[in-house]
């Protein structure tokens, strides 16, 4: 853990006071509250390093501070102003004292609205020996949503500022307007294959799952990030470290669902069919997903289809002008115009095939997309660039088909895409957007009780001012691209729109500090893109947050996240469901946490103990888990959810009857020795065990707690209906646990397919239980969780996290 602040800390020395002022102006924290609420001061050398990453030279703090304070005056108008469309705040213009200025607003339709002259000065400053004034420029209320331009004329000089009018809140789908409640499924798509997919779940399976969900009455289907990975081998396993968040993963394409497959000759189609058989055979060695085997087969098949459609088998015979999007698909022009950066992304993919998936290791002349060498490479590699652009259009086609299936089946939102918190520093977005990303920094979280060395997620952050100077264009393109492919967005670590823990390269996770962002602007832009598509937006806001953060999310219509395992009061007791936050999307667990069955059996404790990941003894960890679990069982009993005839067969370890509070259940048995858990895991200790039937009933009862809550959306993982013991990702591991490679399994360890999900009675029963949210009571209520008072510090989720 980081040490609390020391009164003798060097920040009190006069020599660093100007550095502290400079840091404040730049949005860099010199202190923060840790997970326990103690004040921690950041080392001055860390602050200096982060300032340099922001493009600020801290060697002369006084000079840098003066420059930073003068910057808005010399800029005169901000590069971009994000304002409320309903009641926009004035834009401040900096002018020479007494200057006469004329202003007008050019709407995105081309219409120009004359504005009143700037108002009285709010601040004065001497600049280069002249007197200057800051004057507010009032804007009319009720602006149309969208991109406009503010024009200011001062004598012969013409100033302009991009002005984005945003909604005050995410409107969301009308069918989900408060007080409506909804339910749905959350899936790891790669983990659910069908008989027709190529060894892993794909976009066609997603369409099938969406149709099935909608016909059963679900309104939401949350899916893992489907961002692009590098087109090289080995294929990265984690969906949270993509090479791009703007583009989708061709790994999930179904080749047979492309229009090219329907048009090619019989010989090519037969070759593709054989590759499909090979992927199904080789894609799940030992029951685990082998992405490399799948991509080898798919990429070969997709190239066959691409070349057959182009009518050119020899790359040297391809016209370099084929990089033009219309050269492959004449109908794709409008789509490509809406996806800025496709040419850069496809170019990065082609270069990665030649030089490897990390642009930082490429020849120096290729290290930026604007170099002459890259321009030459665009011509030389035109065929490969065209191929990767074509892949993206096919991804868009199949994702659009999946969302259409969702809406066609009656889903109010449909597919909600998970937006990862960042990108691979060596990937396509980091290469193309390096002018607005701090590629020599990574983000993570400071030390806490569970991660005493802090967390480094290895992802480069946005540079706040550089991003604002672009009018937030890369951020908006990313959000728009993801929303274009579905009906909603889950923003991973949404606290990152307020502040991020920056770690200078090589410094170590504990030696970082927070950098502040303009959350009002960024949330407004998310709301704008969501309003254009009628999408729902959810923020992963786990952990304790300041009331201002929580109220800001609530005010902007962004739902928070409720996870049953974390819903506790200040004393650590589980909260009754009536006290849950209403404006949230709720689930029993997440991909980084144990499944319902795994938690009940203590599978997560056994695994972490065996891998040496515990911060305390296994006995202490087991005792802590058991106390939490049994408190939940007591809550189930208090809610009247365990006195059911179906609970027959519940088993207890001798001596724990008083803990579970379930002795009255008919047929209760005692286990006097170690029990074996059905499936791949084996428990060798004396933890409380349940029969499969009892464990299933408890899992259903846990989900009924969520139904009884006021939470707006309630989700479940299909595996929790079938007794799956294994979580998709075990934080703190890379190769020691098969992260992101596990299929959905049942209690016996058997893989669960899409076909089985559609027909399994237990899955249908859990869906019917979740559907009761539509008739359950629950109103809006307060956004803040009880116990989160004004003094609560802003901190990250204290649970282990893996990105």
mmCIF file of C-alpha atoms in Angstrom, residues 17 88 103 162 169 303 478 564 592 661 673 698 780:
data_model
loop_
_atom_site.group_PDB
_atom_site.id
_atom_site.type_symbol
_atom_site.label_atom_id
_atom_site.label_comp_id
_atom_site.label_asym_id
_atom_site.label_seq_id
_atom_site.Cartn_x
_atom_site.Cartn_y
_atom_site.Cartn_z
ATOM 1 C CA UNK A 17 5.152 25.184 -4.866
ATOM 2 C CA UNK A 88 -25.621 26.398 -23.855
ATOM 3 C CA UNK A 103 -20.124 37.049 -33.993
ATOM 4 C CA UNK A 162 -15.961 24.223 -33.522
ATOM 5 C CA UNK A 169 -28.788 13.217 -21.168
ATOM 6 C CA UNK A 303 -8.424 -14.387 -48.834
ATOM 7 C CA UNK A 478 -14.551 5.473 -31.694
ATOM 8 C CA UNK A 564 -24.265 -8.568 -6.479
ATOM 9 C CA UNK A 592 -13.375 -11.062 -13.972
ATOM 10 C CA UNK A 661 -29.239 -20.911 8.325
ATOM 11 C CA UNK A 673 -15.390 -35.377 4.408
ATOM 12 C CA UNK A 698 -29.134 -21.041 -4.948
ATOM 13 C CA UNK A 780 -36.126 5.441 -9.936
#
